Coordinates of C-alpha atoms in Angstrom, one line a residue:
Chain A
M1 CA 102.2 -17.6 -118.4
K2 CA 103.5 -20.6 -120.3
C3 CA 103.9 -24.1 -118.9
G4 CA 107.7 -23.9 -118.7
A5 CA 109.6 -23.8 -122.0
C6 CA 106.7 -25.0 -124.1
N7 CA 104.3 -23.0 -126.1
V8 CA 101.3 -24.1 -123.9
D9 CA 99.7 -21.4 -121.7
A10 CA 99.0 -22.2 -118.2
R11 CA 95.2 -22.8 -117.9
M12 CA 93.8 -20.9 -114.9
R13 CA 90.1 -20.7 -115.9
D14 CA 88.9 -22.2 -112.6
E15 CA 91.5 -20.4 -110.3
T16 CA 90.5 -17.1 -111.6
A17 CA 86.7 -17.4 -112.4
I18 CA 83.5 -19.3 -111.7
N19 CA 83.0 -21.8 -114.5
L20 CA 79.5 -22.5 -115.7
D21 CA 80.6 -24.7 -118.7
P22 CA 78.0 -27.5 -118.9
I23 CA 80.5 -30.2 -119.7
Q24 CA 83.5 -29.2 -117.6
V25 CA 82.4 -28.6 -114.0
G26 CA 81.9 -32.2 -112.9
G27 CA 85.1 -33.3 -114.4
R28 CA 87.3 -30.7 -112.4
L29 CA 90.0 -32.5 -110.4
T30 CA 89.8 -33.0 -106.8
P31 CA 93.0 -31.8 -105.0
E32 CA 93.9 -35.4 -104.5
A33 CA 93.7 -36.1 -108.3
M34 CA 95.9 -33.0 -108.8
K35 CA 98.4 -34.4 -106.5
A36 CA 98.3 -37.8 -108.0
M37 CA 98.8 -36.3 -111.4
I38 CA 102.1 -34.7 -110.2
S39 CA 103.5 -38.0 -109.2
W40 CA 101.7 -40.4 -111.6
G41 CA 101.5 -38.4 -114.9
D42 CA 104.1 -40.4 -116.7
G43 CA 102.8 -42.5 -119.6
Y44 CA 102.8 -46.0 -118.2
S45 CA 103.3 -45.1 -114.6
V46 CA 100.7 -47.6 -113.3
C47 CA 102.6 -50.4 -114.8
D48 CA 105.4 -50.3 -112.3
A49 CA 104.0 -53.2 -110.4
C50 CA 102.1 -55.1 -113.2
K51 CA 102.5 -58.7 -112.5
K52 CA 100.9 -62.0 -113.9
P53 CA 98.2 -62.1 -115.4
F54 CA 99.3 -58.7 -116.7
R55 CA 96.0 -56.9 -116.7
L56 CA 95.1 -53.4 -115.5
D57 CA 92.4 -54.4 -113.1
Y58 CA 94.8 -56.8 -111.3
I59 CA 97.4 -54.3 -110.4
E60 CA 97.7 -53.9 -106.6
Q61 CA 99.9 -50.8 -106.4
P62 CA 98.4 -48.4 -107.0
P63 CA 95.3 -50.3 -105.8
L64 CA 93.5 -50.6 -109.1
K65 CA 92.4 -54.1 -108.3
D66 CA 90.4 -52.9 -105.3
F67 CA 89.2 -49.9 -107.1
H68 CA 87.4 -52.0 -109.8
V69 CA 85.8 -54.1 -107.2
D70 CA 84.7 -51.1 -105.2
M71 CA 83.5 -49.3 -108.3
A72 CA 81.2 -52.2 -109.3
E73 CA 79.8 -52.4 -105.7
W74 CA 79.3 -48.7 -105.5
L75 CA 77.1 -48.8 -108.7
G76 CA 75.3 -51.9 -107.5
M77 CA 76.6 -53.9 -110.5
G78 CA 78.6 -57.1 -110.8
Q79 CA 81.8 -56.1 -112.4
A80 CA 83.4 -52.8 -113.7
R81 CA 86.1 -51.8 -115.9
T82 CA 87.7 -48.4 -116.8
V83 CA 87.2 -47.1 -120.4
P84 CA 88.9 -44.2 -122.1
G85 CA 85.8 -42.1 -122.1
A86 CA 82.0 -43.1 -122.1
R87 CA 81.9 -43.4 -125.9
R88 CA 84.4 -46.3 -125.7
G89 CA 82.0 -47.9 -123.3
F90 CA 79.2 -47.5 -125.8
Q91 CA 81.4 -49.0 -128.4
Q92 CA 82.4 -52.0 -126.2
V93 CA 78.8 -52.8 -125.5
A94 CA 77.5 -52.2 -129.1
G95 CA 80.6 -54.3 -130.3
T96 CA 79.4 -57.2 -128.1
Y97 CA 75.9 -57.4 -129.2
V98 CA 75.2 -55.5 -132.4
E99 CA 75.9 -57.0 -135.9
K100 CA 75.3 -55.6 -139.4
G101 CA 71.6 -54.8 -139.9
D102 CA 70.6 -55.1 -136.2
P103 CA 68.2 -52.6 -134.8
V104 CA 69.1 -50.6 -131.7
L105 CA 66.8 -48.3 -129.8
I106 CA 68.1 -45.0 -128.5
G107 CA 66.4 -42.2 -126.7
A108 CA 66.0 -39.2 -129.0
L109 CA 67.9 -36.9 -126.7
A110 CA 71.0 -39.2 -126.7
H111 CA 74.6 -37.9 -127.3
Y112 CA 75.8 -38.5 -131.0
T113 CA 78.5 -41.0 -129.8
S114 CA 75.5 -43.3 -128.8
Y115 CA 74.5 -43.3 -132.5
L116 CA 78.0 -43.7 -133.8
S117 CA 78.7 -46.7 -131.6
V118 CA 75.9 -48.5 -133.5
E119 CA 77.1 -47.1 -136.8
I120 CA 80.4 -48.6 -136.3
Q121 CA 78.8 -52.0 -136.0
Q122 CA 76.7 -51.4 -139.1
G123 CA 73.6 -51.6 -136.8
I124 CA 70.5 -49.5 -137.5
V125 CA 69.3 -46.9 -135.0
R126 CA 65.6 -46.4 -134.2
E127 CA 64.9 -43.7 -131.9
I128 CA 62.5 -43.4 -129.0
P129 CA 60.8 -40.1 -129.4
K130 CA 60.7 -37.4 -126.7
T131 CA 57.4 -36.0 -125.3
A132 CA 56.4 -32.4 -125.7
D133 CA 58.1 -31.6 -122.4
N134 CA 61.3 -33.4 -123.5
H135 CA 61.1 -36.6 -121.6
I136 CA 61.8 -40.2 -122.8
T137 CA 59.1 -42.4 -121.3
A138 CA 58.5 -46.1 -120.8
E139 CA 55.3 -45.9 -122.9
A140 CA 57.2 -44.5 -125.8
A141 CA 59.8 -47.2 -125.5
A142 CA 57.2 -49.8 -125.4
E143 CA 55.5 -48.4 -128.6
R144 CA 59.0 -48.3 -130.4
I145 CA 60.0 -51.8 -129.4
E146 CA 56.7 -53.0 -131.2
D147 CA 57.6 -50.8 -134.1
V148 CA 61.0 -52.3 -134.4
I149 CA 59.5 -55.9 -134.2
T150 CA 57.1 -55.1 -137.0
E151 CA 59.8 -53.6 -139.1
F152 CA 62.7 -56.1 -138.5
G153 CA 60.9 -59.2 -137.4
R154 CA 62.8 -59.1 -134.1
P155 CA 63.2 -56.9 -131.1
P156 CA 66.3 -54.4 -130.9
K157 CA 69.5 -55.9 -129.9
L158 CA 70.0 -53.1 -127.2
L159 CA 68.3 -50.1 -125.7
Y160 CA 70.3 -46.9 -124.7
I161 CA 68.8 -44.6 -122.2
D162 CA 70.3 -41.4 -120.6
H163 CA 69.4 -41.0 -117.1
V164 CA 70.0 -37.3 -117.4
D165 CA 70.3 -36.0 -121.0
Y166 CA 72.9 -33.5 -122.1
Q167 CA 70.4 -31.2 -123.9
Y168 CA 68.0 -30.3 -121.2
G169 CA 69.4 -31.9 -118.0
N170 CA 66.1 -33.7 -117.6
M171 CA 65.6 -36.9 -115.7
H172 CA 64.2 -39.8 -117.6
D173 CA 62.3 -42.9 -116.3
V174 CA 65.1 -45.5 -116.5
K175 CA 63.5 -47.9 -114.2
G176 CA 60.3 -48.0 -116.1
I177 CA 62.0 -48.2 -119.4
A178 CA 64.3 -51.0 -118.4
K179 CA 61.3 -52.9 -117.0
V180 CA 59.6 -52.7 -120.5
A181 CA 62.8 -53.6 -122.3
H182 CA 63.4 -56.7 -120.2
Q183 CA 59.9 -58.0 -121.1
Y184 CA 61.4 -58.4 -124.6
D185 CA 64.9 -59.6 -123.2
I186 CA 66.5 -56.4 -124.6
P187 CA 69.6 -55.5 -122.6
V188 CA 69.5 -51.9 -121.3
L189 CA 72.6 -49.6 -121.5
Y190 CA 72.3 -46.8 -118.9
N191 CA 74.1 -43.7 -120.0
G192 CA 75.3 -42.0 -116.7
V193 CA 77.5 -39.5 -118.1
Y194 CA 75.8 -36.8 -116.2
T195 CA 74.9 -38.8 -113.1
V196 CA 77.7 -41.3 -112.2
G197 CA 79.9 -39.2 -109.8
I198 CA 77.3 -36.5 -109.5
M199 CA 74.3 -38.2 -107.8
P200 CA 73.6 -41.6 -106.4
V201 CA 73.3 -44.3 -109.0
N202 CA 72.4 -47.9 -108.3
G203 CA 72.2 -50.3 -111.3
K204 CA 70.4 -53.0 -109.3
D205 CA 67.7 -50.5 -108.3
L206 CA 67.3 -49.3 -111.7
G207 CA 67.3 -52.7 -113.3
V208 CA 69.9 -52.0 -116.1
D209 CA 72.3 -54.3 -117.6
F210 CA 75.2 -51.8 -118.2
I211 CA 76.1 -48.6 -116.6
I212 CA 78.4 -46.2 -118.3
G213 CA 79.9 -43.1 -116.6
S214 CA 82.3 -40.5 -117.7
G215 CA 85.5 -39.8 -115.6
H216 CA 86.3 -36.4 -117.3
K217 CA 82.6 -35.3 -117.3
S218 CA 81.5 -36.3 -113.9
M219 CA 84.0 -38.0 -111.8
A220 CA 86.6 -35.4 -111.3
A221 CA 89.2 -37.2 -113.6
P222 CA 91.3 -36.3 -116.5
A223 CA 90.3 -37.2 -120.0
P224 CA 89.9 -39.5 -121.5
S225 CA 88.4 -41.7 -118.7
G226 CA 85.3 -43.4 -117.9
I227 CA 83.6 -46.6 -116.4
L228 CA 81.8 -49.4 -117.9
A229 CA 79.9 -51.7 -115.3
A230 CA 77.9 -54.7 -116.0
T231 CA 75.7 -57.1 -114.2
E232 CA 77.4 -60.5 -113.4
E233 CA 75.1 -62.1 -116.0
R234 CA 76.3 -59.8 -118.8
A235 CA 79.9 -59.6 -117.6
D236 CA 81.3 -62.7 -119.4
E237 CA 79.8 -61.3 -122.7
V238 CA 80.9 -57.8 -122.6
F239 CA 84.3 -58.5 -120.8
R240 CA 85.1 -61.6 -122.7
T241 CA 88.7 -62.6 -123.0
T242 CA 90.7 -63.3 -126.0
Q243 CA 90.8 -66.6 -127.8
M244 CA 93.1 -65.5 -130.5
E245 CA 96.2 -67.4 -131.5
G246 CA 98.9 -66.4 -134.1
D247 CA 98.7 -68.9 -136.9
L248 CA 102.5 -68.9 -137.4
T249 CA 103.8 -68.1 -133.9
G250 CA 101.2 -69.7 -131.9
R251 CA 101.1 -66.7 -129.7
R252 CA 98.2 -66.3 -127.3
F253 CA 97.3 -63.3 -125.2
G254 CA 96.3 -64.6 -121.7
I255 CA 93.2 -63.0 -120.2
K256 CA 93.3 -59.7 -122.2
E257 CA 89.8 -58.5 -122.9
V258 CA 88.7 -58.2 -126.5
G259 CA 86.2 -55.3 -126.2
I260 CA 88.6 -52.7 -125.2
L261 CA 91.7 -54.2 -126.8
G262 CA 93.3 -55.3 -123.6
C263 CA 94.4 -52.7 -120.9
S264 CA 92.2 -49.8 -121.3
L265 CA 93.3 -46.9 -119.3
M266 CA 96.7 -46.1 -118.0
G267 CA 98.7 -43.4 -116.3
A268 CA 97.0 -40.1 -115.5
P269 CA 93.5 -40.8 -116.3
I270 CA 93.1 -44.0 -114.2
V271 CA 95.1 -42.5 -111.4
G272 CA 93.0 -39.3 -111.5
L273 CA 89.8 -41.6 -111.3
L274 CA 91.3 -43.6 -108.5
A275 CA 92.4 -40.6 -106.4
S276 CA 89.2 -38.7 -106.8
F277 CA 87.0 -41.7 -106.0
P278 CA 86.7 -41.3 -102.2
T279 CA 85.6 -37.7 -102.7
V280 CA 83.2 -38.7 -105.5
K281 CA 81.7 -41.3 -103.4
E282 CA 81.1 -38.9 -100.6
R283 CA 80.0 -36.0 -102.8
V284 CA 77.1 -37.8 -104.5
K285 CA 75.5 -37.9 -101.0
H286 CA 75.3 -34.3 -101.1
F287 CA 73.6 -33.6 -104.4
D288 CA 70.7 -31.9 -102.5
E289 CA 73.2 -29.1 -101.8
E290 CA 74.1 -28.8 -105.3
L291 CA 70.4 -28.6 -106.3
A292 CA 69.9 -25.8 -103.7
N293 CA 72.9 -23.8 -105.2
S294 CA 71.4 -24.4 -108.7
K295 CA 68.0 -23.2 -107.6
I296 CA 69.6 -19.9 -106.4
V297 CA 71.0 -19.2 -109.9
I298 CA 68.0 -20.5 -111.8
D299 CA 65.5 -18.6 -109.8
A300 CA 67.6 -15.4 -110.4
L301 CA 67.7 -16.1 -114.2
A302 CA 64.0 -17.0 -114.2
S303 CA 63.1 -13.6 -112.5
I304 CA 64.5 -11.7 -115.5
E305 CA 61.4 -10.9 -117.6
G306 CA 61.4 -12.6 -120.9
T307 CA 63.5 -15.7 -119.7
K308 CA 62.2 -19.1 -120.1
I309 CA 63.7 -22.2 -118.4
L310 CA 63.5 -24.9 -120.9
S311 CA 64.5 -27.7 -118.7
E312 CA 62.0 -29.5 -116.5
M313 CA 61.0 -27.6 -113.3
P314 CA 61.6 -28.0 -110.4
R315 CA 65.1 -28.8 -111.4
Q316 CA 66.5 -32.4 -110.7
H317 CA 69.9 -31.7 -112.0
T318 CA 72.5 -28.8 -112.1
L319 CA 72.7 -28.7 -115.9
T320 CA 69.9 -26.3 -117.2
R321 CA 68.8 -25.1 -120.6
L322 CA 67.6 -21.5 -120.9
D323 CA 65.9 -19.4 -123.5
T324 CA 66.8 -15.7 -123.2
T325 CA 65.5 -14.7 -126.7
G326 CA 63.0 -12.4 -124.8
S327 CA 65.5 -10.9 -122.5
F328 CA 69.3 -10.8 -123.0
D329 CA 68.8 -11.3 -126.8
V330 CA 66.6 -8.3 -126.9
V331 CA 69.6 -6.3 -125.4
A332 CA 71.9 -7.8 -127.9
Q333 CA 69.8 -6.5 -130.8
T334 CA 70.9 -2.8 -130.1
H335 CA 73.9 -3.3 -127.9
K336 CA 77.3 -2.2 -129.4
K337 CA 78.8 -5.5 -128.6
R338 CA 75.8 -7.3 -130.0
G339 CA 75.4 -10.8 -128.7
F340 CA 78.8 -10.7 -127.1
F341 CA 77.7 -8.1 -124.4
L342 CA 76.6 -10.9 -122.1
S343 CA 79.7 -13.1 -122.0
S344 CA 81.7 -9.9 -121.9
A345 CA 79.9 -8.6 -118.9
L346 CA 80.1 -12.0 -117.2
S347 CA 83.7 -12.2 -117.9
K348 CA 84.4 -8.7 -116.4
K349 CA 82.9 -10.2 -113.2
G350 CA 84.9 -13.4 -113.3
I351 CA 82.3 -15.7 -114.6
T352 CA 83.2 -18.0 -117.5
G353 CA 82.1 -20.9 -119.4
I354 CA 79.3 -19.6 -121.5
I355 CA 79.6 -19.6 -125.3
P356 CA 80.6 -16.1 -126.3
G357 CA 77.9 -14.5 -128.2
A358 CA 75.1 -16.8 -127.1
T359 CA 72.0 -14.8 -126.0
K360 CA 69.3 -17.0 -127.3
V361 CA 69.3 -20.5 -126.1
W362 CA 72.2 -21.6 -124.0
K363 CA 73.1 -24.1 -121.0
I364 CA 74.7 -23.7 -117.7
N365 CA 75.8 -26.1 -115.1
T366 CA 76.2 -24.9 -111.5
Y367 CA 77.8 -28.1 -110.2
G368 CA 80.6 -27.8 -107.7
M369 CA 80.0 -24.1 -106.7
T370 CA 80.0 -23.0 -103.1
R371 CA 77.0 -21.3 -101.8
K372 CA 78.8 -18.0 -101.9
Q373 CA 79.7 -18.5 -105.5
A374 CA 76.1 -19.3 -106.4
E375 CA 74.9 -16.1 -104.9
Y376 CA 77.5 -14.3 -106.6
V377 CA 76.5 -15.7 -110.0
A378 CA 72.9 -15.0 -109.3
D379 CA 73.6 -11.4 -108.2
T380 CA 75.8 -10.8 -111.3
Y381 CA 73.1 -12.0 -113.7
L382 CA 70.6 -9.7 -112.0
E383 CA 72.9 -6.8 -112.1
I384 CA 73.8 -7.3 -115.9
A385 CA 70.0 -7.6 -116.5
E386 CA 69.2 -4.3 -114.7
T387 CA 72.2 -2.5 -116.1
N388 CA 70.8 -3.2 -119.6
G389 CA 67.2 -2.1 -118.9
L390 CA 65.6 -5.6 -118.4
T391 CA 62.9 -5.9 -115.8
I392 CA 63.4 -8.1 -112.7
Q393 CA 60.0 -9.6 -111.7
Chain B
M1 CA 120.2 -40.3 -104.3
S2 CA 118.5 -37.8 -102.2
Q3 CA 115.2 -39.3 -101.2
R4 CA 114.8 -36.3 -98.9
A5 CA 115.0 -33.9 -101.9
A6 CA 112.6 -36.0 -104.0
D7 CA 110.1 -36.0 -101.0
A8 CA 110.5 -32.1 -100.6
V9 CA 109.7 -31.5 -104.1
F10 CA 106.5 -33.6 -104.0
Q11 CA 105.5 -32.2 -100.6
G12 CA 106.1 -28.6 -101.8
L13 CA 104.0 -29.2 -104.9
F14 CA 101.2 -30.8 -102.9
S15 CA 101.2 -27.9 -100.5
L16 CA 101.0 -25.5 -103.3
T17 CA 98.1 -27.7 -104.8
D18 CA 96.2 -27.1 -101.5
I19 CA 96.5 -23.3 -102.1
R20 CA 95.3 -23.9 -105.8
S21 CA 92.3 -25.6 -104.5
I22 CA 91.5 -22.6 -102.3
L23 CA 91.9 -20.3 -105.2
R24 CA 89.2 -22.3 -107.0
I25 CA 86.6 -22.4 -104.3
T26 CA 87.1 -18.7 -103.6
A27 CA 87.1 -17.5 -107.2
P28 CA 86.6 -14.8 -108.5
T29 CA 87.0 -12.5 -105.6
H30 CA 89.6 -14.6 -103.5
E31 CA 88.1 -13.3 -100.2
L32 CA 89.2 -16.0 -97.8
D33 CA 87.5 -16.7 -94.6
E34 CA 89.5 -17.4 -91.4
E35 CA 89.6 -21.2 -91.9
Q36 CA 90.7 -20.8 -95.5
K37 CA 93.4 -18.2 -94.4
K38 CA 94.6 -20.8 -91.8
K39 CA 94.9 -23.5 -94.5
V40 CA 97.0 -21.1 -96.7
E41 CA 99.2 -20.3 -93.9
K42 CA 99.8 -23.9 -93.2
A43 CA 100.5 -24.6 -96.8
L44 CA 102.8 -21.8 -97.2
A45 CA 104.9 -22.9 -94.0
S46 CA 105.1 -26.3 -95.6
V47 CA 106.4 -24.9 -98.9
E48 CA 109.0 -22.9 -97.1
K49 CA 110.1 -25.9 -95.1
Q50 CA 110.5 -27.9 -98.4
I51 CA 112.5 -25.2 -100.0
A52 CA 114.8 -25.1 -97.1
I53 CA 115.3 -28.9 -97.3
L54 CA 115.9 -28.5 -101.0
R55 CA 118.6 -25.9 -100.4
G56 CA 120.2 -28.1 -97.8
E57 CA 120.1 -31.3 -99.9
L58 CA 121.0 -30.0 -103.5
L59 CA 122.9 -26.7 -103.2

């Protein structure tokens, strides 16, 4: 089916199947956001009632002004702004503090956009190594800060830490790392791309200077969307307003913020964030139910002989990395569909989101499933394993 | 201007969206429990009502 007269197929992935895609499940729209899209999808729709001082976070209808205040409070931070994706939040923070040649510390499991946000400032990344069990620790952060001081003669300008990393879905000691960083007056950027909107997050408790969340990854909003929140102490820096003046025209630009080039997020993305926000605030309180569903699926997979769970156990997040080299990949060696047998078998049972052909190392995310769906996924994996001669322990 | 017609279009689409959300939480088998069936009944009744309004307002 096409979307009307255009050449775009209607996308029905989540209406017809259970989606396990690690990056998609937390960003699926709530019914409220879908409805808001229907009426607010036009480009500059939220600007209908934009009045002086002509800035996005001052718009009262739809209630964006209140939304920004509520978001900051919910995250335990001083102020919040929307950004077109978490990466733009990284860029905004790096753009505020990092200059050419400045060192920045980044956890070794970080997303590539963290690195690029430093590169665009011509800064220099130094990594905090992961432990053998794939964690970033306060001890490792402390050692690397000292290394940077030795190498550069000054501490890093910033420290980036993912609360839950995208590679293993492991949880890292943000509080401990922030405590160490602050002993050197290093501002800490908390990457909450897999946590904000998924599980409770409070910046004050964690002791971080900035929180970045992703609307389209974890807050049930359209892409590109995200949140950048800062402590009150850092807000004047990262949300600084323009001082620019045209030399010929004398034009000035009010209180537009420099870091994100004025109004950051308009139309569908911000209305989606706004419409989903009440549900998102509520759903983080039920993360234990999400973990229980994840356990059903992961326990089933772990019971297939030869399968290894590469993420920390017990699981603290619904994103999990697995190694099935000793199970499903053994089947793939002789199956007529080779590595595609697994995704094909899952597809036939109405399960999607796994990279076609992947039978060695892969990831799933069970977030947002009902209990019935989790049991269905678990049963399906076991059925596929048994059908293909694998042993269930 | 027919505000009634505009309202009916949006309300109809919103009701269909409620059905869409039930498709999502019941995928892939779409075996609905009694509560979900009641929600679908309610949404369908709303859609039918909005269609009747649109017929009256626009045709």
